[in-house]
Tab-separated table of C-alpha atoms and ligand atoms in Angstrom:
chain	number	residue	atom	x	y	z
A	1	MET	CA	17.835	-41.330	-4.811
A	2	LYS	CA	16.839	-38.945	-7.606
A	3	HIS	CA	19.412	-36.843	-9.439
A	4	ILE	CA	20.154	-33.565	-7.641
A	5	ASN	CA	19.489	-30.510	-9.716
A	6	ASN	CA	17.753	-27.968	-7.457
A	7	ILE	CA	19.252	-27.104	-4.090
A	8	VAL	CA	17.528	-25.083	-1.350
A	9	VAL	CA	19.597	-23.918	1.633
A	10	LEU	CA	18.119	-22.561	4.876
A	11	THR	CA	20.444	-20.839	7.338
A	12	GLY	CA	19.915	-19.677	10.916
A	13	ALA	CA	21.833	-17.926	13.664
A	14	GLY	CA	24.275	-20.834	14.055
A	15	ILE	CA	25.993	-20.054	10.745
A	16	SER	CA	26.946	-16.592	12.033
A	17	ALA	CA	27.975	-17.747	15.527
A	18	GLU	CA	31.603	-18.308	14.514
A	19	SER	CA	31.676	-14.745	13.178
A	20	GLY	CA	30.879	-13.521	16.692
A	21	ILE	CA	27.146	-12.796	16.365
A	22	PRO	CA	25.333	-14.406	19.323
A	23	VAL	CA	22.601	-16.971	18.604
A	24	PHE	CA	19.028	-16.343	19.823
A	25	ARG	CA	18.269	-19.272	22.038
A	26	SER	CA	20.979	-19.049	24.648
A	27	GLU	CA	20.658	-20.416	28.161
A	28	THR	CA	19.632	-17.032	29.560
A	29	GLY	CA	16.580	-16.893	27.293
A	30	LEU	CA	17.553	-13.338	26.409
A	31	TRP	CA	18.537	-11.911	23.042
A	32	GLU	CA	21.499	-9.568	23.462
A	33	ASN	CA	20.261	-8.829	27.000
A	34	HIS	CA	16.703	-7.989	25.916
A	35	ARG	CA	13.451	-9.883	26.155
A	36	VAL	CA	12.304	-10.949	22.687
A	37	GLU	CA	8.798	-9.579	23.441
A	38	ASP	CA	10.273	-6.118	24.000
A	39	VAL	CA	12.375	-5.838	20.846
A	40	CYS	CA	10.811	-8.232	18.376
A	41	THR	CA	7.039	-7.786	18.468
A	42	PRO	CA	4.734	-5.095	17.035
A	43	GLU	CA	3.495	-4.459	20.613
A	44	GLY	CA	7.038	-3.928	21.894
A	45	TYR	CA	7.678	-1.452	19.090
A	46	GLU	CA	4.413	0.339	19.808
A	47	ARG	CA	5.335	0.654	23.493
A	48	ASP	CA	8.845	1.971	23.028
A	49	PRO	CA	9.887	2.625	19.436
A	50	GLU	CA	13.019	4.515	20.463
A	51	MET	CA	14.377	1.601	22.497
A	52	VAL	CA	13.646	-0.837	19.668
A	53	ARG	CA	15.285	1.478	17.122
A	54	LYS	CA	18.368	1.797	19.269
A	55	PHE	CA	18.537	-1.954	19.743
A	56	TYR	CA	18.699	-2.565	15.979
A	57	ASP	CA	20.929	0.507	15.466
A	58	GLY	CA	23.515	-1.202	17.674
A	59	MET	CA	23.345	-4.459	15.743
A	60	ARG	CA	23.455	-2.584	12.421
A	61	VAL	CA	26.562	-0.621	13.316
A	62	ASN	CA	28.189	-3.805	14.629
A	63	LEU	CA	27.953	-5.280	11.116
A	64	LYS	CA	30.876	-3.042	10.164
A	65	LYS	CA	33.047	-5.099	12.499
A	66	VAL	CA	31.968	-8.669	11.736
A	67	ARG	CA	33.247	-10.802	8.891
A	68	PRO	CA	31.857	-13.916	7.224
A	69	ASN	CA	33.337	-17.262	8.220
A	70	PRO	CA	34.201	-20.308	6.063
A	71	ALA	CA	30.579	-21.535	6.179
A	72	HIS	CA	29.261	-18.351	4.527
A	73	GLN	CA	32.117	-18.536	2.040
A	74	ALA	CA	31.353	-22.158	1.205
A	75	LEU	CA	27.747	-21.230	0.364
A	76	ALA	CA	28.877	-18.325	-1.823
A	77	ARG	CA	31.084	-20.791	-3.686
A	78	LEU	CA	28.191	-23.241	-4.063
A	79	GLU	CA	25.987	-20.476	-5.516
A	80	LYS	CA	28.668	-19.598	-8.036
A	81	GLU	CA	29.716	-23.102	-9.097
A	82	TRP	CA	26.562	-25.228	-8.829
A	83	ARG	CA	25.174	-25.859	-12.309
A	84	GLY	CA	21.566	-26.509	-11.288
A	85	GLY	CA	19.050	-24.371	-9.410
A	86	TYR	CA	20.142	-22.778	-6.153
A	87	THR	CA	18.057	-20.871	-3.589
A	88	LEU	CA	19.452	-19.468	-0.355
A	89	VAL	CA	16.957	-18.606	2.375
A	90	THR	CA	18.219	-17.093	5.602
A	91	GLN	CA	16.508	-16.299	8.878
A	92	ASN	CA	19.422	-14.036	9.717
A	93	ILE	CA	19.169	-10.277	9.602
A	94	ASP	CA	22.936	-9.776	9.300
A	95	ASN	CA	24.654	-9.297	5.939
A	96	LEU	CA	27.314	-11.980	6.233
A	97	HIS	CA	26.051	-13.992	3.249
A	98	GLU	CA	26.337	-10.846	1.113
A	99	GLN	CA	29.741	-10.000	2.571
A	100	ALA	CA	30.888	-13.504	1.576
A	101	GLY	CA	29.712	-12.955	-2.007
A	102	SER	CA	26.256	-14.579	-2.119
A	103	GLU	CA	24.254	-12.554	-4.603
A	104	HIS	CA	20.719	-13.567	-3.823
A	105	ALA	CA	19.813	-14.454	-0.262
A	106	ILE	CA	16.137	-14.300	0.674
A	107	HIS	CA	16.106	-12.629	4.110
A	108	MET	CA	12.826	-14.036	5.350
A	109	HIS	CA	13.078	-12.260	8.730
A	110	GLY	CA	14.189	-8.930	7.266
A	111	GLU	CA	17.518	-7.128	7.153
A	112	LEU	CA	19.379	-4.872	9.553
A	113	LEU	CA	20.619	-2.760	6.651
A	114	LYS	CA	17.097	-1.806	5.584
A	115	LEU	CA	14.373	0.424	6.993
A	116	ARG	CA	10.740	0.176	5.972
A	117	CYS	CA	8.111	2.903	5.672
A	118	TYR	CA	5.732	1.366	8.248
A	119	GLU	CA	2.387	0.464	6.719
A	120	LEU	CA	0.544	0.332	10.073
A	121	LYS	CA	1.490	3.961	10.656
A	122	GLY	CA	0.204	5.052	7.257
A	123	GLY	CA	3.503	4.403	5.460
A	124	CYS	CA	3.856	2.954	1.970
A	125	GLY	CA	6.185	-0.013	2.488
A	126	GLU	CA	9.125	1.637	0.710
A	127	LEU	CA	12.528	0.247	1.723
A	128	ALA	CA	15.591	2.392	2.405
A	129	VAL	CA	19.140	1.032	2.720
A	130	THR	CA	21.420	2.307	5.486
A	131	THR	CA	24.519	1.245	7.394
A	132	GLU	CA	24.025	3.942	10.062
A	133	PRO	CA	21.822	4.481	13.128
A	134	GLN	CA	18.299	5.377	12.076
A	135	ASP	CA	17.294	9.048	11.872
A	136	PRO	CA	13.690	8.987	13.203
A	137	GLU	CA	12.945	12.213	11.322
A	138	MET	CA	13.850	10.784	7.922
A	139	ALA	CA	11.041	11.345	5.399
A	140	CYS	CA	10.124	8.640	2.916
A	141	PRO	CA	11.270	9.614	-0.602
A	142	ARG	CA	8.112	8.029	-2.021
A	143	CYS	CA	5.233	9.109	0.252
A	144	GLY	CA	6.854	11.816	2.382
A	145	LYS	CA	5.794	10.278	5.741
A	146	LYS	CA	8.269	10.030	8.614
A	147	VAL	CA	7.385	6.544	9.777
A	148	PHE	CA	10.398	4.391	8.917
A	149	ARG	CA	11.036	1.439	11.220
A	150	PRO	CA	13.706	-1.284	11.196
A	151	HIS	CA	12.956	-3.776	8.383
A	152	ILE	CA	12.813	-6.667	10.817
A	153	VAL	CA	9.995	-9.228	10.732
A	154	PHE	CA	8.582	-9.158	14.253
A	155	PHE	CA	6.863	-12.199	15.753
A	156	GLY	CA	3.325	-12.326	14.408
A	157	GLU	CA	4.246	-10.623	11.110
A	158	MET	CA	4.427	-12.240	7.683
A	159	PRO	CA	7.943	-13.360	6.651
A	160	VAL	CA	9.458	-11.894	3.490
A	161	GLY	CA	9.583	-13.847	0.216
A	162	MET	CA	7.268	-16.734	1.094
A	163	ASP	CA	6.008	-17.214	-2.484
A	164	GLU	CA	9.506	-17.574	-3.863
A	165	ILE	CA	10.474	-19.864	-0.981
A	166	GLN	CA	7.449	-22.159	-1.436
A	167	LYS	CA	8.149	-22.418	-5.137
A	168	ALA	CA	11.778	-23.347	-4.536
A	169	LEU	CA	10.844	-25.919	-1.879
A	170	SER	CA	8.335	-27.615	-4.143
A	171	ALA	CA	11.039	-28.092	-6.791
A	172	ALA	CA	13.862	-29.014	-4.388
A	173	ASP	CA	15.974	-32.134	-4.883
A	174	LEU	CA	18.258	-31.362	-1.955
A	175	PHE	CA	17.339	-29.306	1.132
A	176	ILE	CA	20.117	-28.269	3.483
A	177	SER	CA	19.451	-26.648	6.854
A	178	ILE	CA	22.370	-24.999	8.668
A	179	GLY	CA	22.574	-23.655	12.225
A	180	THR	CA	18.911	-23.344	13.073
A	181	SER	CA	17.212	-24.780	16.146
A	182	GLY	CA	14.035	-25.666	14.240
A	183	VAL	CA	11.579	-24.100	16.663
A	184	VAL	CA	10.451	-20.961	14.808
A	185	TYR	CA	7.819	-21.428	12.101
A	186	PRO	CA	7.343	-21.232	9.183
A	187	ALA	CA	11.099	-21.856	8.644
A	188	ALA	CA	11.051	-24.942	10.881
A	189	GLY	CA	8.430	-26.469	8.541
A	190	PHE	CA	10.487	-26.079	5.358
A	191	VAL	CA	12.164	-29.449	5.819
A	192	ARG	CA	8.758	-31.152	5.715
A	193	ALA	CA	7.740	-29.267	2.568
A	194	ALA	CA	11.002	-30.209	0.860
A	195	ARG	CA	10.641	-33.826	1.922
A	196	GLY	CA	7.095	-33.839	0.618
A	197	ALA	CA	8.483	-32.731	-2.740
A	198	GLY	CA	10.875	-35.698	-2.720
A	199	ALA	CA	14.037	-33.858	-1.722
A	200	VAL	CA	16.916	-35.373	0.212
A	201	THR	CA	17.157	-33.434	3.499
A	202	LEU	CA	20.375	-32.758	5.418
A	203	GLU	CA	20.990	-30.772	8.587
A	204	PHE	CA	24.200	-29.137	9.775
A	205	ASN	CA	24.231	-28.139	13.416
A	206	LEU	CA	26.213	-28.551	16.616
A	207	GLU	CA	23.552	-30.996	17.788
A	208	PRO	CA	20.326	-32.497	16.429
A	209	SER	CA	17.644	-29.800	16.083
A	210	ALA	CA	14.012	-29.884	17.211
A	211	VAL	CA	12.963	-31.171	13.769
A	212	LYS	CA	15.768	-33.713	13.339
A	213	GLY	CA	13.278	-36.494	12.608
A	214	TYR	CA	12.543	-34.966	9.203
A	215	PHE	CA	16.159	-35.043	8.040
A	216	ASP	CA	17.593	-37.981	6.131
A	217	ALA	CA	21.017	-37.314	7.638
A	218	GLY	CA	22.788	-34.844	9.909
A	219	VAL	CA	26.341	-33.536	9.999
A	220	TYR	CA	27.125	-32.422	13.551
A	221	GLY	CA	29.950	-30.006	14.341
A	222	LYS	CA	30.805	-26.365	13.689
A	223	ALA	CA	29.438	-25.220	10.340
A	224	GLY	CA	32.674	-23.312	9.640
A	225	THR	CA	34.443	-26.653	9.635
A	226	THR	CA	31.853	-29.070	8.240
A	227	LEU	CA	30.402	-26.972	5.416
A	228	PRO	CA	33.527	-26.203	3.342
A	229	GLU	CA	34.293	-29.920	3.058
A	230	PHE	CA	30.678	-30.720	2.234
A	231	VAL	CA	30.513	-28.113	-0.545
A	232	ASP	CA	33.848	-29.217	-1.923
A	233	ARG	CA	32.733	-32.831	-2.209
A	234	LEU	CA	29.227	-31.968	-3.423
A	235	LEU	CA	30.729	-29.962	-6.277
A	236	SER	CA	33.229	-32.634	-7.235
A	237	GLU	CA	31.276	-35.861	-6.586
A	238	GLY	CA	27.607	-34.745	-6.878
A	239	ASP	CA	24.952	-37.429	-6.370
A	240	ASP	CA	27.518	-40.050	-5.300
A	241	TYR	CA	28.587	-37.969	-2.331
A	242	VAL	CA	25.011	-37.361	-1.161
A	243	SER	CA	24.259	-41.090	-1.500
A	244	SER	CA	27.292	-41.873	0.622
A	245	LEU	CA	26.057	-39.507	3.367
A	246	LEU	CA	22.683	-41.229	3.315
A	247	SER	CA	24.149	-44.695	3.556
A	248	GLU	CA	26.279	-43.642	6.556
A	249	ALA	CA	23.207	-42.226	8.373
B	1	APR	N1	27.676	-24.401	13.634
B	1	APR	C1	26.462	-24.989	13.423
B	1	APR	N2	25.391	-24.779	14.192
B	1	APR	C2	25.534	-23.977	15.259
B	1	APR	C3	26.767	-23.324	15.562
B	1	APR	C4	27.860	-23.572	14.690
B	1	APR	N3	29.057	-23.010	14.896
B	1	APR	N4	26.586	-22.575	16.680
B	1	APR	C5	25.307	-22.743	17.057
B	1	APR	N5	24.664	-23.597	16.213
B	1	APR	C6	23.261	-24.014	16.244
B	1	APR	C7	22.689	-24.243	17.624
B	1	APR	O1	22.909	-25.577	18.038
B	1	APR	C8	21.216	-23.950	17.408
B	1	APR	O2	20.505	-25.120	17.011
B	1	APR	O3	22.513	-22.957	15.704
B	1	APR	C9	21.201	-22.984	16.237
B	1	APR	C10	20.794	-21.565	16.599
B	1	APR	O4	19.471	-21.590	17.008
B	1	APR	P1	18.661	-20.267	17.372
B	1	APR	O5	19.481	-19.428	18.272
B	1	APR	O6	17.326	-20.707	17.832
B	1	APR	O7	18.567	-19.499	15.971
B	1	APR	P2	17.548	-19.682	14.752
B	1	APR	O8	17.122	-21.089	14.622
B	1	APR	O9	18.164	-19.001	13.595
B	1	APR	O10	16.326	-18.807	15.264
B	1	APR	C11	15.225	-18.649	14.408
B	1	APR	O11	14.144	-17.137	15.921
B	1	APR	O12	14.205	-15.304	17.398
B	1	APR	C12	13.926	-15.733	16.128
B	1	APR	O13	13.776	-14.388	14.239
B	1	APR	C13	14.716	-15.013	15.072
B	1	APR	O14	15.572	-15.805	12.959
B	1	APR	C14	15.452	-16.104	14.339
B	1	APR	C15	14.579	-17.305	14.592
């Protein structure tokens, strides 16, 4: 195994589950009682922008009530104390990594706390930060148009930060995936890219994910329990600890 310098972490809905934010792929097939096609596609937004706005308004306001759990805190500690490169990529639109103290999370699927001046409606792409329900009449401070929409990457749209993510993956020595089912691309393909670059790949989940075959080892259980111990030992034992996980797998 090569020496671990650069770490790339990918998180999904499972890391926020213990904070009380529901995951996406539940047995009902619904996301917070809505069909994904209605609230998470450009067509759904086109059909009923007010409903979509209100849907994300509710989730945004709810962020005032939710708190990070030990898994988010463990990653904030890793960012602070790891001496090599560290990149955190999240599919989550909540702000629990930031609340825990992570300073640079790439939110590849957007962020509840941001609105974007919608390019397809003649907007300029400017981002505005808010913790409140969206005012549909708000004018863009840059271009003056009133076409802000939730800064959420809908299905069929380009994720945020792909250049930075690809660069980090191609230099990764250790890739860690936490609480993601591995069915939504491009995130589900990151493990293959990291592996192709020679990284050791580990997954943390309640159960093996859809892409489990690409991981060198898996740690199965609640991330709020498994991750703090993992980070603790990674920081104190480094390569030896990762080797021991691989030999147990
Ligand atoms: N600890 C670890 N893993 C957990 C926990 C937990 N406490 N609770 C749930 N999980 C795991 C589940 O086993 C599941 O594999 O988290 C995963 C959540 O999967 P999804 O709900 O599919 O969420 P995610 O993979 O983040 O979804 C990807 O799909 O709808 C889109 O854009 C949305 O970003 C989202 C993307």
